[in-house]
Coordinates of C-alpha atoms in Angstrom, one line a residue:
X1 CA 11.8 -11.3 23.9
X2 CA 9.6 -9.1 25.8
X3 CA 11.4 -5.9 24.0
X4 CA 10.3 -7.8 20.6
X5 CA 6.6 -8.4 21.7
X6 CA 6.3 -5.0 22.7
X7 CA 7.6 -3.3 19.7
X8 CA 5.8 -5.6 17.2
X9 CA 2.4 -4.2 19.4
X10 CA 3.6 -1.1 18.3
X11 CA 4.0 -2.1 14.6
X12 CA 0.4 -3.5 14.9
X13 CA -0.4 0.1 16.0
X14 CA 1.1 1.7 13.3
X15 CA -0.4 0.1 10.4
X16 CA -3.8 1.5 11.6
X17 CA -2.8 4.5 10.5
X18 CA -1.4 3.5 6.9
X19 CA -3.0 5.7 4.3
X20 CA -4.3 8.6 6.5
X21 CA -0.6 9.5 7.7
X22 CA 0.7 9.9 3.8
X23 CA 2.7 11.6 3.1
X24 CA 4.0 11.0 6.6
X25 CA 5.4 7.8 7.8
X26 CA 3.3 5.4 9.8
X27 CA 4.3 5.1 13.6
X28 CA 3.4 3.2 16.5
X29 CA 4.4 3.5 20.2
X30 CA 3.3 1.8 23.5
X31 CA 4.4 2.7 27.1
X32 CA 5.8 -0.3 29.2
X33 CA 5.4 -0.5 33.2
X34 CA 6.9 -3.7 35.0
X35 CA 6.8 -5.4 31.8
X36 CA 3.1 -4.5 30.7
X37 CA 1.8 -2.1 28.4
X38 CA 0.4 0.5 30.2
X39 CA -0.6 3.1 27.2
X40 CA -0.6 3.0 23.3
X41 CA -0.4 5.5 20.5
X42 CA 0.0 5.6 16.7
X43 CA 0.0 8.5 14.2
X44 CA -3.7 8.6 13.1
X45 CA -3.6 11.3 10.4
X46 CA -1.3 13.9 8.5
X47 CA -1.2 17.0 10.5
X48 CA -2.2 15.3 13.8
X49 CA -0.2 14.1 16.6
X50 CA 2.3 11.7 16.1
X51 CA 2.7 8.3 17.6
X52 CA 4.9 9.4 20.8
X53 CA 2.4 12.1 21.6
X54 CA -0.7 10.1 21.1
X55 CA 0.7 7.4 23.5
X56 CA 1.6 10.2 26.4
X57 CA -2.2 11.5 25.7
X58 CA -3.2 8.4 26.3
X59 CA -1.6 7.6 29.4
X60 CA -2.3 10.8 30.9
X61 CA -6.3 9.6 30.3
X62 CA -5.5 6.8 32.0
X63 CA -3.8 8.6 34.9
X64 CA -0.6 6.9 34.5
X65 CA 2.7 9.0 35.2
X66 CA 5.3 8.2 32.4
X67 CA 8.0 9.1 34.7
X68 CA 10.7 6.6 34.7
X69 CA 8.9 4.3 31.9
X70 CA 10.3 2.7 28.7
X71 CA 8.4 3.6 25.8
X72 CA 8.7 1.8 22.3
X73 CA 8.6 3.7 19.2
X74 CA 8.5 2.3 15.6
X75 CA 10.5 5.2 14.1
X76 CA 13.4 7.3 15.5
X77 CA 11.2 10.5 17.6
X78 CA 11.5 13.6 15.2
X79 CA 13.7 16.3 16.6
X80 CA 12.5 19.4 14.3
X81 CA 9.3 21.7 14.4
X82 CA 6.9 20.7 11.2
X83 CA 3.2 20.4 12.1
X84 CA 3.7 19.6 15.4
X85 CA 6.3 20.3 18.0
X86 CA 9.2 18.1 18.3
X87 CA 8.3 14.4 19.8
X88 CA 11.9 14.6 21.8
X89 CA 10.7 17.6 24.0
X90 CA 7.2 15.7 24.5
X91 CA 9.4 12.8 25.8
X92 CA 11.8 14.7 27.8
X93 CA 9.1 16.6 29.3
X94 CA 7.4 13.7 30.2
X95 CA 10.5 12.2 31.9
X96 CA 10.7 8.9 30.1
X97 CA 13.3 6.6 31.5
X98 CA 14.5 4.7 28.2
X99 CA 13.3 4.9 24.7
X100 CA 13.4 1.9 22.4
X101 CA 13.5 2.3 18.8
X102 CA 12.7 0.0 15.7
X103 CA 14.4 2.1 13.1
X104 CA 16.4 5.2 12.7
X105 CA 14.6 8.3 10.5
X106 CA 15.5 8.0 7.1
X107 CA 14.6 11.9 6.9
X108 CA 17.5 14.1 7.5
X109 CA 15.2 17.1 8.8
X110 CA 13.4 15.1 10.9
X111 CA 16.6 13.0 12.4
X112 CA 18.5 13.7 15.3
X113 CA 16.0 12.2 18.2
X114 CA 18.5 9.9 19.7
X115 CA 21.3 12.2 20.2
X116 CA 18.5 14.9 21.7
X117 CA 17.1 11.9 23.9
X118 CA 20.9 10.7 25.2
X119 CA 21.8 14.3 25.8
X120 CA 18.6 14.6 28.0
X121 CA 20.4 11.8 30.1
X122 CA 17.4 9.4 28.3
X123 CA 18.8 5.4 27.6
X124 CA 18.2 4.7 24.0
X125 CA 18.1 1.3 22.4
X126 CA 17.7 1.1 18.6
X127 CA 17.3 -1.5 16.0
X128 CA 14.6 -3.8 17.7
X129 CA 12.5 -5.5 14.9
X130 CA 14.6 -3.3 12.8
X131 CA 13.2 -5.6 9.3
X132 CA 9.4 -5.1 10.5
X133 CA 9.9 -1.2 11.2
X134 CA 11.9 -0.5 8.1
X135 CA 9.1 -2.3 6.5
X136 CA 6.7 0.3 7.9
X137 CA 8.5 3.4 6.6
X138 CA 9.2 2.2 3.0
X139 CA 6.5 3.9 1.3
X140 CA 7.8 7.0 3.3
X141 CA 11.1 6.6 1.5
X142 CA 10.1 5.7 -1.7
X143 CA 8.3 9.3 -1.5
X144 CA 11.2 10.9 -0.2
X145 CA 13.8 9.6 -2.8
X146 CA 11.4 9.0 -5.9
X147 CA 8.3 10.7 -8.2
X148 CA 6.9 7.1 -7.8
X149 CA 3.5 6.2 -5.7
X150 CA 3.5 2.9 -3.6
X151 CA 2.5 0.4 -5.7
X152 CA 0.9 -2.9 -4.3
X153 CA -0.2 -5.5 -6.6
X154 CA -3.0 -7.8 -5.6
X155 CA -3.4 -11.3 -6.3
X156 CA -5.6 -14.4 -5.5
X157 CA -4.8 -17.9 -6.5
X158 CA -5.5 -21.5 -6.1
X159 CA -2.7 -23.8 -4.4
X160 CA -1.8 -24.8 -8.3
X161 CA -1.5 -21.0 -9.1
X162 CA -4.5 -20.1 -10.9
X163 CA -6.4 -17.0 -10.8
X164 CA -9.6 -17.7 -13.1
X165 CA -11.3 -21.0 -14.8
X166 CA -10.2 -21.2 -18.3
X167 CA -13.5 -19.6 -19.3
X168 CA -12.2 -16.8 -17.9
X169 CA -15.7 -15.6 -16.0
X170 CA -15.3 -13.3 -13.1
X171 CA -15.6 -15.6 -10.6
X172 CA -14.6 -15.7 -6.9
X173 CA -11.3 -17.2 -6.2
X174 CA -11.0 -16.9 -2.6
X175 CA -13.3 -16.4 0.6
X176 CA -15.4 -13.3 2.1
X177 CA -12.6 -12.2 4.5
X178 CA -9.9 -11.7 1.9
X179 CA -12.2 -10.0 -0.3
X180 CA -12.7 -8.0 3.0
X181 CA -9.1 -7.5 2.9
X182 CA -8.9 -6.7 -0.3
X183 CA -11.2 -3.2 0.0
X184 CA -9.0 -1.9 3.0
X185 CA -6.2 -2.1 0.7
X186 CA -8.7 -0.1 -1.9
X187 CA -9.5 2.5 0.6
X188 CA -6.0 3.7 1.3
X189 CA -5.1 3.7 -2.4
X190 CA -5.4 6.8 -4.7
X191 CA -5.9 4.5 -7.7
X192 CA -6.9 0.8 -8.6
X193 CA -5.3 -0.3 -11.9
X194 CA -6.1 -3.3 -14.0
X195 CA -4.9 -4.4 -17.4
X196 CA -7.2 -4.5 -20.5
X197 CA -8.0 -8.2 -20.5
X198 CA -9.2 -7.6 -16.6
X199 CA -11.3 -4.4 -17.7
X200 CA -12.9 -6.3 -20.8
X201 CA -13.2 -9.8 -19.1
X202 CA -14.6 -8.4 -15.6
X203 CA -16.3 -5.2 -16.3
X204 CA -15.4 -4.0 -12.5
X205 CA -16.2 -1.1 -10.8
X206 CA -12.7 -0.5 -9.3
X207 CA -14.2 1.1 -6.1
X208 CA -13.9 0.5 -2.3
X209 CA -17.1 -1.0 -1.0
X210 CA -16.7 -0.8 2.4
X211 CA -19.7 -0.6 4.8
X212 CA -19.5 2.6 6.9
X213 CA -17.3 4.9 4.7
X214 CA -16.7 8.6 6.1
X215 CA -19.0 10.8 4.5
X216 CA -16.2 12.5 3.0
X217 CA -14.4 9.5 1.3
X218 CA -13.1 9.6 -2.1
X219 CA -13.2 6.7 -4.1
X220 CA -9.7 5.7 -5.8
X221 CA -9.4 6.6 -9.3
X222 CA -10.0 3.6 -11.9
X223 CA -7.2 3.0 -14.0
X224 CA -6.7 0.7 -16.9
X225 CA -3.5 0.0 -19.1
X226 CA -4.8 -1.2 -22.5
X227 CA -3.8 -0.9 -26.0
X228 CA -7.1 -1.1 -27.2
X229 CA -9.4 1.4 -26.0
X230 CA -13.5 0.8 -25.7
X231 CA -15.5 1.9 -28.6
X232 CA -18.8 1.9 -26.7
X233 CA -18.1 3.4 -23.4
X234 CA -21.6 2.9 -21.8
X235 CA -21.3 -0.7 -22.0
X236 CA -18.7 -0.7 -18.9
X237 CA -19.6 0.2 -15.3
X238 CA -16.4 2.3 -14.4
X239 CA -17.3 4.6 -17.6
X240 CA -21.0 5.1 -16.8
X241 CA -20.9 5.6 -13.1
X242 CA -17.8 7.7 -13.2
X243 CA -16.0 8.8 -16.4
X244 CA -14.3 11.7 -14.8
X245 CA -12.5 9.0 -12.3
X246 CA -11.3 7.2 -15.1
X247 CA -8.1 7.2 -16.6
X248 CA -6.6 4.8 -19.7
X249 CA -3.1 4.6 -19.9
X250 CA -2.3 3.5 -23.8
X251 CA -0.2 3.8 -26.7
X252 CA 0.7 7.1 -28.5
X253 CA -1.0 6.0 -31.3
X254 CA -4.4 4.9 -29.7
X255 CA -4.3 8.5 -27.6
X256 CA -4.8 10.0 -30.9
X257 CA -7.7 7.7 -31.9
X258 CA -11.6 8.5 -32.3
X259 CA -11.8 6.2 -29.4
X260 CA -9.8 8.5 -27.4
X261 CA -12.1 11.5 -28.5
X262 CA -14.9 9.9 -27.6
X263 CA -13.6 8.9 -24.0
X264 CA -12.5 12.6 -23.3
X265 CA -15.6 13.8 -24.3
X266 CA -17.3 12.3 -21.8
X267 CA -14.8 13.5 -19.0
X268 CA -12.1 10.4 -19.0
X269 CA -8.7 11.3 -19.1
X270 CA -6.3 9.1 -21.7
X271 CA -2.8 9.4 -21.3
X272 CA -0.4 8.4 -23.8
X273 CA 2.5 6.0 -22.7
X274 CA 6.0 5.5 -24.9
X275 CA 7.2 1.9 -25.2
X276 CA 8.7 -0.3 -28.1
X277 CA 6.7 -2.9 -29.9
X278 CA 3.7 -2.2 -28.2
X279 CA 4.7 -2.5 -24.4
X280 CA 4.0 0.6 -22.4
X281 CA 6.6 2.2 -19.9
X282 CA 4.1 2.3 -17.0
X283 CA 6.6 4.1 -14.6
X284 CA 6.0 7.3 -16.8
X285 CA 2.1 7.1 -15.8
X286 CA 2.3 5.9 -12.4
X287 CA 4.6 9.1 -12.0
X288 CA 2.1 11.0 -13.5
X289 CA -0.8 9.7 -11.0
X290 CA 1.4 10.8 -8.2
X291 CA 2.3 14.5 -9.1
X292 CA -1.0 15.0 -11.3
X293 CA -3.6 13.2 -9.0
X294 CA -1.7 13.5 -6.0
X295 CA -1.9 9.4 -5.7
X296 CA 0.5 8.3 -3.0
X297 CA -0.4 4.0 -2.8
X298 CA -1.6 2.4 -6.4
X299 CA -3.4 -1.3 -5.8
X300 CA -2.8 -2.9 -8.9
X301 CA -5.5 -5.9 -9.4
X302 CA -4.8 -6.7 -13.1
X303 CA -4.1 -10.4 -14.4
X304 CA -1.0 -12.5 -14.7
X305 CA 0.8 -10.8 -17.5
X306 CA 0.1 -7.2 -15.9
X307 CA 1.1 -8.3 -12.7
X308 CA 4.5 -9.7 -14.6
X309 CA 5.0 -6.7 -16.2
X310 CA 5.0 -4.8 -13.3
X311 CA 7.6 -6.6 -11.7
X312 CA 9.8 -7.0 -15.0
X313 CA 9.6 -2.9 -15.0
X314 CA 10.7 -3.1 -11.3
X315 CA 7.4 -1.3 -10.1
X316 CA 6.1 -3.7 -7.0
X317 CA 6.7 -2.2 -4.0
X318 CA 4.3 -4.8 -2.3
X319 CA 3.0 -7.9 -3.4
X320 CA 0.0 -8.9 -1.3
X321 CA -1.1 -12.7 -2.4
X322 CA -3.9 -14.5 -1.1
X323 CA -3.5 -18.6 -1.2
X324 CA -6.8 -20.1 -1.3
X325 CA -6.8 -23.9 -0.2
X326 CA -8.7 -24.9 -3.5
X327 CA -7.1 -26.6 -6.4
X328 CA -8.4 -26.3 -10.0
X329 CA -6.1 -28.4 -12.1
X330 CA -6.8 -26.8 -15.3
X331 CA -3.6 -26.2 -17.1
X332 CA -5.2 -24.4 -19.7
X333 CA -6.6 -21.6 -17.2
X334 CA -4.8 -18.2 -16.2
X335 CA -2.0 -18.4 -13.9
X336 CA -1.4 -15.5 -11.2
X337 CA 2.0 -14.2 -13.0
X338 CA 2.7 -15.3 -17.0
X339 CA 4.2 -13.9 -20.1
X340 CA 7.7 -15.1 -19.7
X341 CA 9.1 -18.4 -21.4
X342 CA 12.5 -20.3 -21.7
X343 CA 13.3 -18.7 -18.4
X344 CA 15.2 -21.0 -15.5
X345 CA 15.3 -21.3 -12.1
X346 CA 18.6 -18.8 -12.1
X347 CA 15.9 -16.1 -13.9
X348 CA 13.1 -15.8 -10.8
X349 CA 11.8 -12.9 -9.7
X350 CA 12.6 -13.3 -6.0
X351 CA 10.7 -11.6 -3.0
X352 CA 10.8 -12.4 0.9
X353 CA 7.8 -13.1 3.0
X354 CA 7.7 -9.9 5.5
X355 CA 4.4 -10.7 7.0
X356 CA 1.8 -13.9 6.9
X357 CA -1.7 -13.9 8.3
X358 CA -4.9 -16.0 8.2
X359 CA -7.9 -14.5 5.9
X360 CA -10.6 -17.1 6.7
X361 CA -9.8 -20.2 5.2
X362 CA -7.2 -18.7 3.2
X363 CA -3.6 -17.3 3.8
X364 CA -2.5 -13.9 3.2
X365 CA 1.1 -13.5 2.2
X366 CA 2.4 -10.0 1.9
X367 CA 5.7 -9.9 0.5
X368 CA 8.8 -7.0 0.0
X369 CA 11.6 -6.9 -2.7
X370 CA 14.4 -9.0 -1.6

């Protein structure tokens, strides 16, 4: 159980670097002496020291001699020269006695750390809290094997699965703590994506509204997926305040319309997407966000139909679902996930729960593909 406890702390540290390390993985490390954590580190930003070297630097700053101690690290230490020297060298030079690893590195260029450590006489244990550590690098693995960004759906619903009243007014569903967590997600996202119904009903700004954002912070792009383009762009906050950071993904016909020309004249991009019967092939638009605009993460915040479209097209890499202890009880109110009919329990879209957290009175479920 101690091994799991120490690795769990390394995972917690790793998530602090999420977003800033892209396209590198999030990694955390702790140094343990006499069953106590004596130093910690995580990969803080792309191009900066890796978690193992940060941990060793923390040990030096605290006057801790790492020789003979045990290091827990969420990902196999790299064994190649990239933007920083191999972490295996730093571990060997420090005289670490044992290294406990959560997940092996899927990148063949960086792999080989286990063998290098063992050849230096260091004891190695692998696959401790392996599922949690593999979840940490799911984004990195996706970037290595596809052209897609890592797509996160955010949903907030009552106990009876409703995301708004039947009046469909933009009213808060969950509490302020959950709202703050959503803006943490917006902070790492390169783009916030909504469907047309949400855009027209809520008139969202699609910005990160955290306090004390850094001076060089770049707001996420605002993406609207709709077959109906706005005829009066000045009516909408996103198009008034930052038209050049807005993109409409729409049908090929709509992209050739007068409304599309008006948007482009204001600096807004209009991207046509193919799709049968009015549907849109969302994967093409999302992949373009990555290779055209450098988006490594998207945060999808549309309504139930948009969420279900993403799920059915296999485009959801993480689902963050807030459950608030409230019951609306109105069967006409919009549901968190909708758009299907005549399906049985055998036709469900299945996920597994990766994390469960309290956010004020709400519960935040983080789910991954099963």
